[in-house]
CSV table of N, CA and C in Angstrom, one decimal:
chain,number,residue,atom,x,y,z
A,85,UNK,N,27.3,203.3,81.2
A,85,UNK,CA,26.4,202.7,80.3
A,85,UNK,C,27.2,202.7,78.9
A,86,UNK,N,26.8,201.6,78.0
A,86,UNK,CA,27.7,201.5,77.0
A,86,UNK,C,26.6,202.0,76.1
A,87,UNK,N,27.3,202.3,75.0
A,87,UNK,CA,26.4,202.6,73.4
A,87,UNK,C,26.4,201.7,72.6
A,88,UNK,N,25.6,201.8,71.6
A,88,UNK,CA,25.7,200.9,70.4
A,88,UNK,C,26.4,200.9,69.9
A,89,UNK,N,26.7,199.6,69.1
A,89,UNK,CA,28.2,199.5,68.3
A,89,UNK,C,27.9,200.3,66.7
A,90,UNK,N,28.6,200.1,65.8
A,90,UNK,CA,28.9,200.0,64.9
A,90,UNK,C,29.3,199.2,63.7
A,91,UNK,N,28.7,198.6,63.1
A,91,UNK,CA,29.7,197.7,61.9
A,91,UNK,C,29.2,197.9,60.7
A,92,UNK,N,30.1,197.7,59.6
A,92,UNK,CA,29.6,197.7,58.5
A,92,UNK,C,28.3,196.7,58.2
A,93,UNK,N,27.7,197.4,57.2
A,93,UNK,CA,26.2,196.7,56.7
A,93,UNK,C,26.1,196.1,55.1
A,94,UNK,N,27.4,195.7,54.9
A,94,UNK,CA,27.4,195.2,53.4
A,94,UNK,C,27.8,197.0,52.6
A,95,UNK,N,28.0,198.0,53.1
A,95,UNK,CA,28.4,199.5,52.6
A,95,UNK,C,29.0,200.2,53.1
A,96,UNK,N,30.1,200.8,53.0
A,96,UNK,CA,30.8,201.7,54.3
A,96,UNK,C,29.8,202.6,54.5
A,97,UNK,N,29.8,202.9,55.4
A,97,UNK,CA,28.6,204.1,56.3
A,97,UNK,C,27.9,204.2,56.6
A,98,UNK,N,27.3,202.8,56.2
A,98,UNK,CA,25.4,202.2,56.6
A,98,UNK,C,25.7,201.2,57.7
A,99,UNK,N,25.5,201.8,59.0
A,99,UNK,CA,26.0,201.1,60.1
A,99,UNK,C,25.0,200.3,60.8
A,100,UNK,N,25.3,198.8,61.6
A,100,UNK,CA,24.2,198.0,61.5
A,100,UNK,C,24.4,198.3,63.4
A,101,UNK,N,22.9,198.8,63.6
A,101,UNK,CA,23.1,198.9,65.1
A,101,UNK,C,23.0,197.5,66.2
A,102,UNK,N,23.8,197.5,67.4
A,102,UNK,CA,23.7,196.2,67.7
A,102,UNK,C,23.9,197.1,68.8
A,103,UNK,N,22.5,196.8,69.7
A,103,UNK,CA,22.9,197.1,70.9
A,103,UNK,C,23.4,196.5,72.2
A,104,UNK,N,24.4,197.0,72.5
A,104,UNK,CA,24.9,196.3,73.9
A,104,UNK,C,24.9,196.5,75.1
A,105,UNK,N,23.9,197.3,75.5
A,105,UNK,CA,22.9,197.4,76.7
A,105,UNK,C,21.8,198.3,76.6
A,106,UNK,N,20.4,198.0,77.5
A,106,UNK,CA,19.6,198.6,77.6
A,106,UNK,C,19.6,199.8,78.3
A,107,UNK,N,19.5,201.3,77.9
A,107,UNK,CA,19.7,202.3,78.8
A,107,UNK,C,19.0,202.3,79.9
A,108,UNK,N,19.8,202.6,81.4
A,108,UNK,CA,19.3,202.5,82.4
A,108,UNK,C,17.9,203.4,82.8
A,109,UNK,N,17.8,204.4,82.2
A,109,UNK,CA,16.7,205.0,82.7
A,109,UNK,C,14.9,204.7,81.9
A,110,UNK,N,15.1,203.9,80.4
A,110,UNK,CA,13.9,203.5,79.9
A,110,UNK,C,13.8,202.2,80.6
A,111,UNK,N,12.1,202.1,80.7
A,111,UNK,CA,11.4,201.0,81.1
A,111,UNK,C,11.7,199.8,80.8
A,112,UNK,N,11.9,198.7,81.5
A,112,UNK,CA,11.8,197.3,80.5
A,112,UNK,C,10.3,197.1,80.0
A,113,UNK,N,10.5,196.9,79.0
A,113,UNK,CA,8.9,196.7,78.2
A,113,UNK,C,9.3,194.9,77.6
A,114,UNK,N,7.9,194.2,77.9
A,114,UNK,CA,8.2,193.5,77.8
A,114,UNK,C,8.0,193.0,76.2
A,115,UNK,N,9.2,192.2,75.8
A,115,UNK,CA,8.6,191.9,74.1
A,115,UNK,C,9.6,192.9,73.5
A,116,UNK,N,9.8,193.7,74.1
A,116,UNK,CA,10.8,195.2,73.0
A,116,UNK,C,11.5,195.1,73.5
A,117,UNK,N,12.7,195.5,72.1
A,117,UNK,CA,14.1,195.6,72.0
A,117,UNK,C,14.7,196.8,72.2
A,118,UNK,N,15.9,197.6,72.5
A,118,UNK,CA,16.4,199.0,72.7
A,118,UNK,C,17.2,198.7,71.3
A,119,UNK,N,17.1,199.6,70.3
A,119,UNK,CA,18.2,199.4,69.0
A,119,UNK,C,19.0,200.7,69.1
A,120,UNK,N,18.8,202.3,69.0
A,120,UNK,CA,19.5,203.0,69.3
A,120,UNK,C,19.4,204.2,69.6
A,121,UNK,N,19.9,205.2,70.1
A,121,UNK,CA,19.2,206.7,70.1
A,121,UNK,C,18.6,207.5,68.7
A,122,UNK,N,17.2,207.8,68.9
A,122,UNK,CA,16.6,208.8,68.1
A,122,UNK,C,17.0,209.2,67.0
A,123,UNK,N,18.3,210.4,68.1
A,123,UNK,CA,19.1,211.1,67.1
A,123,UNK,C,20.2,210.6,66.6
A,124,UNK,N,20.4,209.2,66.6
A,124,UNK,CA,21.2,208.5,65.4
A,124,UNK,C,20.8,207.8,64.1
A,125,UNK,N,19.1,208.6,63.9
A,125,UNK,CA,18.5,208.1,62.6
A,125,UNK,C,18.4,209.4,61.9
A,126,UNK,N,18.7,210.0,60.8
A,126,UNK,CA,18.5,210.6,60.1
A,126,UNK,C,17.0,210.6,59.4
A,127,UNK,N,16.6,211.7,59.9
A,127,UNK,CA,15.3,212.2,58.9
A,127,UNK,C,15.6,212.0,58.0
A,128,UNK,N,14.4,210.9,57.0
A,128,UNK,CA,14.2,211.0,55.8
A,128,UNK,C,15.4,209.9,55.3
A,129,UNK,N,15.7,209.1,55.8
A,129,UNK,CA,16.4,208.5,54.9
A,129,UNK,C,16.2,207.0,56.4
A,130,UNK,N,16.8,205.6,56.1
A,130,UNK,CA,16.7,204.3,56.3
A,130,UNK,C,18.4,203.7,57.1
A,131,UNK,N,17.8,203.0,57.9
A,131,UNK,CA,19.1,202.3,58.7
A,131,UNK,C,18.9,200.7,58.9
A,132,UNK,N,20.1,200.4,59.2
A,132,UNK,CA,19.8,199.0,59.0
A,132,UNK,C,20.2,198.4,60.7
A,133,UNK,N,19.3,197.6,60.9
A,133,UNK,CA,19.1,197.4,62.4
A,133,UNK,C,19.8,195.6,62.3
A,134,UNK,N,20.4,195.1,63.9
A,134,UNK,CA,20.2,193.6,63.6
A,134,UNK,C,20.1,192.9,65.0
A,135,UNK,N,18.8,192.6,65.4
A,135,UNK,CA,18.4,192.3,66.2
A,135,UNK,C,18.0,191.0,66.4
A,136,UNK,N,18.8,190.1,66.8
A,136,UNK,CA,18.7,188.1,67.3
A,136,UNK,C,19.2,188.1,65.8
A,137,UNK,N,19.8,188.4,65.2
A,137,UNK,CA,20.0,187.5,64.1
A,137,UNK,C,19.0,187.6,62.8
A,138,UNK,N,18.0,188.9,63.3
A,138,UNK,CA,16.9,189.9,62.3
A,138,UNK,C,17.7,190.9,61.5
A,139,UNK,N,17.4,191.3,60.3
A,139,UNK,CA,17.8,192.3,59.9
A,139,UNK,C,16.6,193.4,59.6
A,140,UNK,N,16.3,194.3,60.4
A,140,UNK,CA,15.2,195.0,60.3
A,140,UNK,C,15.8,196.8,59.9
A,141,UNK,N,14.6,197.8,58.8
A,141,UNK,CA,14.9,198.7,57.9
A,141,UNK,C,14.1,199.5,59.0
A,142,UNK,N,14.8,200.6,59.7
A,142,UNK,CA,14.3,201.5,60.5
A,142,UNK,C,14.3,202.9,59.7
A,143,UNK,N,13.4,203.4,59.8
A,143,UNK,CA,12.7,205.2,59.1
A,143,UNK,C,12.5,206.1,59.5
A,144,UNK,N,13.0,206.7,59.9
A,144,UNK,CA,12.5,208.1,60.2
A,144,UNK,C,11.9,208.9,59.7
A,145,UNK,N,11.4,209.5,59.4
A,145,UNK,CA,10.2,210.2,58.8
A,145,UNK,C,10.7,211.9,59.1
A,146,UNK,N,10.9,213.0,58.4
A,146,UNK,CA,11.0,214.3,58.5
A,146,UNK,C,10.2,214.7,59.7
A,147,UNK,N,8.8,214.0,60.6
A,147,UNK,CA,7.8,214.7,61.6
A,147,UNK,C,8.8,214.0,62.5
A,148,UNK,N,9.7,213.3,62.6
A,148,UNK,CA,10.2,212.9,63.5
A,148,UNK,C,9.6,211.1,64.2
A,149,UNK,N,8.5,210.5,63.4
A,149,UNK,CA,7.8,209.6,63.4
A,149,UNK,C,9.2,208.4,62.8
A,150,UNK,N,8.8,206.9,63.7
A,150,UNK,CA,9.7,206.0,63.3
A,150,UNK,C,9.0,204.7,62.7
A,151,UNK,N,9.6,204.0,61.7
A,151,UNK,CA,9.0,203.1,61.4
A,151,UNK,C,9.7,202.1,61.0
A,152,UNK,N,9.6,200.5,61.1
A,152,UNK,CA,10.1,199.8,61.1
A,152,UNK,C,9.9,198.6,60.4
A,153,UNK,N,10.5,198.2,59.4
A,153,UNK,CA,10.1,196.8,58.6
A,153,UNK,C,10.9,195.5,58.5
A,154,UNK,N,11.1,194.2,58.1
A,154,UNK,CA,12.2,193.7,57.4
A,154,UNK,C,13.0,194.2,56.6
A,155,UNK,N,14.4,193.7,57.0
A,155,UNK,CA,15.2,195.4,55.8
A,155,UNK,C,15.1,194.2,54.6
A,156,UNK,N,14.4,192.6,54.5
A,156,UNK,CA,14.7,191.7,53.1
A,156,UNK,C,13.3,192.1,52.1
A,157,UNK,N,14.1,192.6,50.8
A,157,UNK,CA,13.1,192.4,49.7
A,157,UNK,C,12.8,191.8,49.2
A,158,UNK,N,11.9,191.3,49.4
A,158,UNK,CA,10.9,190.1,48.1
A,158,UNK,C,10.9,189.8,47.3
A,159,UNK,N,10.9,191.1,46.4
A,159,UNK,CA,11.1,191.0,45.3
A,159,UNK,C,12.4,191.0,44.8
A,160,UNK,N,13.2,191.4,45.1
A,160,UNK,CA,14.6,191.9,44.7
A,160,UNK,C,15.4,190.7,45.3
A,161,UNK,N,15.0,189.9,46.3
A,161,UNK,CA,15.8,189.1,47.0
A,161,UNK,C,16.9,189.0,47.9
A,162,UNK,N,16.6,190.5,48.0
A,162,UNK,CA,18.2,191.0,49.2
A,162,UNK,C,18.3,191.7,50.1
A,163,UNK,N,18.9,191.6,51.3
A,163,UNK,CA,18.5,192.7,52.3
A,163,UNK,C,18.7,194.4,51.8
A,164,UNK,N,18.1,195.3,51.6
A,164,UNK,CA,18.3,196.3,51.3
A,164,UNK,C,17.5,197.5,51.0
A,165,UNK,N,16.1,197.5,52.1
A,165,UNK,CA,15.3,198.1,51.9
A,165,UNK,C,15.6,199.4,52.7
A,166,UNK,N,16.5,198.9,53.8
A,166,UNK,CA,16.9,200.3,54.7
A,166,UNK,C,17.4,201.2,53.5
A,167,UNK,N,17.9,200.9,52.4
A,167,UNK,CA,18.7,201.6,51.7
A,167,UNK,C,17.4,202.4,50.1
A,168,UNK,N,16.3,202.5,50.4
A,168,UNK,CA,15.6,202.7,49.7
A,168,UNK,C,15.1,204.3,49.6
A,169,UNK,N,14.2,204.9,49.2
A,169,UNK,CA,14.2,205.9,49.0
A,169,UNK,C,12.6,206.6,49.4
A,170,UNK,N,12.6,206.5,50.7
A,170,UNK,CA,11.3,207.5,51.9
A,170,UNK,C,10.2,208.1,50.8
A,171,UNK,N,9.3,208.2,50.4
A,171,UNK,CA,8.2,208.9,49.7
A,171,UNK,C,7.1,208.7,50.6
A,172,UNK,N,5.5,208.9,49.9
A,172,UNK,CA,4.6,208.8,49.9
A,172,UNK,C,3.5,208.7,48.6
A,173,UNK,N,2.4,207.7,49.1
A,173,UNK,CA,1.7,207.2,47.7
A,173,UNK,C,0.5,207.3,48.5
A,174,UNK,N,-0.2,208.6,47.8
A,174,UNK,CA,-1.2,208.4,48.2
A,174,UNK,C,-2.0,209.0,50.1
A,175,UNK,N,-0.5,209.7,50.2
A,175,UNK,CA,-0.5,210.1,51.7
A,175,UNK,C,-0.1,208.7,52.6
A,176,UNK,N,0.1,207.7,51.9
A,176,UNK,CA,0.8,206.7,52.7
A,176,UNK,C,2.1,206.7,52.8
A,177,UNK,N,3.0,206.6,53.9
A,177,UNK,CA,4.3,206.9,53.8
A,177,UNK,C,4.7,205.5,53.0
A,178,UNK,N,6.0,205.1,52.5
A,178,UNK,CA,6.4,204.0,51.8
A,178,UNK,C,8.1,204.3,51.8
A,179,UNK,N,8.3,203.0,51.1
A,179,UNK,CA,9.9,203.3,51.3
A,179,UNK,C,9.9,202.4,49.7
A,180,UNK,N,10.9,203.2,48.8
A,180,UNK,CA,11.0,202.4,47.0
A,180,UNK,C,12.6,201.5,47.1
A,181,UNK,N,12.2,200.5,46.6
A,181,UNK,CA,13.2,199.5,47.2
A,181,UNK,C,14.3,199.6,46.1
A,182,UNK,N,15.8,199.7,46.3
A,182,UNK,CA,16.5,200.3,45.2
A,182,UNK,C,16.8,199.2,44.4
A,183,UNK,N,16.3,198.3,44.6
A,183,UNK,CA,16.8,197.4,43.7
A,183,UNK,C,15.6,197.7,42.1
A,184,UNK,N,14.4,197.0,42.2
A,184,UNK,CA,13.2,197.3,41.5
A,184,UNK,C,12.3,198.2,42.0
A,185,UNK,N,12.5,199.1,42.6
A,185,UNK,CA,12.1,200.5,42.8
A,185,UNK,C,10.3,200.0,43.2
A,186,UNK,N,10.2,199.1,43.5
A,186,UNK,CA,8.6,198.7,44.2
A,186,UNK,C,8.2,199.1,45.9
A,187,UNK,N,7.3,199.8,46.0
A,187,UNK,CA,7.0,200.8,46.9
A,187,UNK,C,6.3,199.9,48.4
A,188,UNK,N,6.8,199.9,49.1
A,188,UNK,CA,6.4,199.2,50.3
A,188,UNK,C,5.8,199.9,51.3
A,189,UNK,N,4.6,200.0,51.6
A,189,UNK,CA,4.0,201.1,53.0
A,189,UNK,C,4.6,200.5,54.4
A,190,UNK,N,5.0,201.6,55.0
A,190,UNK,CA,5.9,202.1,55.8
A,190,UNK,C,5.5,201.6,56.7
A,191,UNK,N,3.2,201.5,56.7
A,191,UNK,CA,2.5,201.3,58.0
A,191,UNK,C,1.8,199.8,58.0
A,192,UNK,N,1.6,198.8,57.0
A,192,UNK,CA,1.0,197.9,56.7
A,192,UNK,C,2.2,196.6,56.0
A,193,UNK,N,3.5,197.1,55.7
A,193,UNK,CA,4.5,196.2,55.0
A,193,UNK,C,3.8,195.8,53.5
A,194,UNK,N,2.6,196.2,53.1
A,194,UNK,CA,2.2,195.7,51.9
A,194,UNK,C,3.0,196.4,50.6
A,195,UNK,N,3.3,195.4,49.6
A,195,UNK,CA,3.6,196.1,48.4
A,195,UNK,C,3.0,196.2,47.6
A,196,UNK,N,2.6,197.8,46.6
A,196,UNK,CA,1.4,198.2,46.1
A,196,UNK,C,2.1,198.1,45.0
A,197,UNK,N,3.0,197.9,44.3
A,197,UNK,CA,3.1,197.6,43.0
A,197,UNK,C,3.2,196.1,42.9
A,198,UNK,N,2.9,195.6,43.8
A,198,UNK,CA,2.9,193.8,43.8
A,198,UNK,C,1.9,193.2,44.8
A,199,UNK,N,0.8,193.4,44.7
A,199,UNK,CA,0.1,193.2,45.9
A,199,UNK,C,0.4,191.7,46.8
A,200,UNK,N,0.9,190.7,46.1
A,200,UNK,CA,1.0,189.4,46.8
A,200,UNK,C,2.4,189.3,47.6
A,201,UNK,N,2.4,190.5,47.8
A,201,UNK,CA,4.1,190.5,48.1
A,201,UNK,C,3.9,191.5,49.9
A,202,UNK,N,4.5,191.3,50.4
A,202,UNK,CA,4.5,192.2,52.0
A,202,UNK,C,5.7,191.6,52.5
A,203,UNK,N,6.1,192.4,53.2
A,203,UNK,CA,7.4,192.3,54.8
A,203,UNK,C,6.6,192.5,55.9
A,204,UNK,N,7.3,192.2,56.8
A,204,UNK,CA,6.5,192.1,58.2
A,204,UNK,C,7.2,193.5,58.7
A,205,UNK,N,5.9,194.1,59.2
A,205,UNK,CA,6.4,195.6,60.5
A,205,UNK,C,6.3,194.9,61.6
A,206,UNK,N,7.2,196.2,62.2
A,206,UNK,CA,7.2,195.9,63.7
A,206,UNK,C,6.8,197.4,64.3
A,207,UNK,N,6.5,197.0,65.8
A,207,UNK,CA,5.7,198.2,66.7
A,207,UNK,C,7.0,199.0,66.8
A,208,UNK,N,6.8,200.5,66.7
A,208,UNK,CA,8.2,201.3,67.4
A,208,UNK,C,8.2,202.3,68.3
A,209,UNK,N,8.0,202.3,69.8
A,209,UNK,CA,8.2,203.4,70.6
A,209,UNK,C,9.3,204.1,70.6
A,210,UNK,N,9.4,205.5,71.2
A,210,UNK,CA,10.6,205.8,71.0
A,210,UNK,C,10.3,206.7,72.5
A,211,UNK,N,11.2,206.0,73.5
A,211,UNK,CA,10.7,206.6,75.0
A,211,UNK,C,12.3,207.1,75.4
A,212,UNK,N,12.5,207.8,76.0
A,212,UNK,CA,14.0,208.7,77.0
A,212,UNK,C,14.8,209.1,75.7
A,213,UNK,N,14.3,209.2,74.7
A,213,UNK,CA,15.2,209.3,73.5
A,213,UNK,C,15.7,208.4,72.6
A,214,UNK,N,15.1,207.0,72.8
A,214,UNK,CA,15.8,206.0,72.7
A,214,UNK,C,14.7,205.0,71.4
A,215,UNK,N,15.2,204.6,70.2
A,215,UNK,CA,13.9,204.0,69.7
A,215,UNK,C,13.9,202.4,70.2
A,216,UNK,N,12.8,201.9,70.4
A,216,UNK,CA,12.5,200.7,70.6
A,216,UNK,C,11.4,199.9,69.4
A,217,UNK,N,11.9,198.5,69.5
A,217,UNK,CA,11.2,197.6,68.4
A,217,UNK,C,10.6,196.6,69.3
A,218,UNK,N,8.9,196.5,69.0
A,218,UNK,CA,8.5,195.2,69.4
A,218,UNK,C,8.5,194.1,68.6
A,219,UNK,N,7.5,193.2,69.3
A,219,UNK,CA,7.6,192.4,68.2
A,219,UNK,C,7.0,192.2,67.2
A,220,UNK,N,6.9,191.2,65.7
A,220,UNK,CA,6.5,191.7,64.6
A,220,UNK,C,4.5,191.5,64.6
A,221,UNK,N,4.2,192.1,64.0
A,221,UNK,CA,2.9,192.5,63.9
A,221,UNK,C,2.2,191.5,62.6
C-alpha cells in the first residue's frame, strides 16, 4: 500500500496531502475521499489538503475531533486558512484567518466578524485511523 505524498503548499513544511491510494482495510464510502492518516494532523493547529483540484483546511482539534473547510478566504482572498490560528468564540470552535484575523466556525463555515461572508464545510469521518472528506455540505 502506498502513502500519501508530500509537496510543498506555497511554505516549506505545510505539506499538501494528495493521496495515492485508498487504504485497503477502510470501507469504500460512497461520496468520500481518503486524505490521510489521523496521526499526520497535529492537534490544534491546520493542514492543507488537495483533493480534484480543491484546496481544503483540515483541523484537528486538541479532543482529537476533525474538521474540515475551504482552505480560500474571502475575505483575504487567498488560500490560507489552514494556516490560521484554532480558538473558540463562544464555545464555538473557529479558526482566525492570518491574513485579517476574521474568525470562521469550524462547524457552520460562517464568518462572525462578517456575517455575509462563509466557506463551505465538508463531512469528516475518521474510520481505521484514516481521516476521510465527504462531500461539501
Amino acid at each position: 500500500m502506498s502513502t500519501p505524498t508530500a509537496e510543498p503548499a506555497g511554505r516549506v513544511g505545510r505539506p499538501v496531502w494528495r493521496p495515492t491510494e485508498t487504504p485497503t482495510k477502510t470501507p469504500v464510502l460512497s461520496g468520500w475521499r481518503s486524505v490521510c492518516p489521523l496521526d499526520r494532523l497535529q492537534p490544534g493547529r491546520g493542514a492543507a489538503a488537495l483533493l480534484g483540484g480543491q484546496q481544503i483546511a483540515l483541523f484537528r482539534l486538541p479532543d482529537d475531533s476533525v474538521y474540515a473547510l475551504d482552505n480560500y478566504d474571502p475575505c483575504g482572498g487567498a488560500p490560507v486558512l489552514s494556516r490560521g490560528i484554532i480558538g473558540d468564540r463562544g464555545g464555538e470552535p473557529v479558526v482566525a484567518s492570518p491574513l485579517y484575523k476574521q474568525a470562521f466556525s469550524l462547524v457552520s463555515g460562517q464568518c462572525l466578524d462578517e456575517p455575509g461572508r462563509s466557506v463551505r464545510v465538508y463531512p469528516v469521518r475518521v474510520l481505521d485511523g484514516w481521516v476521510h472528506i465527504g462531500p461539501p455540505s
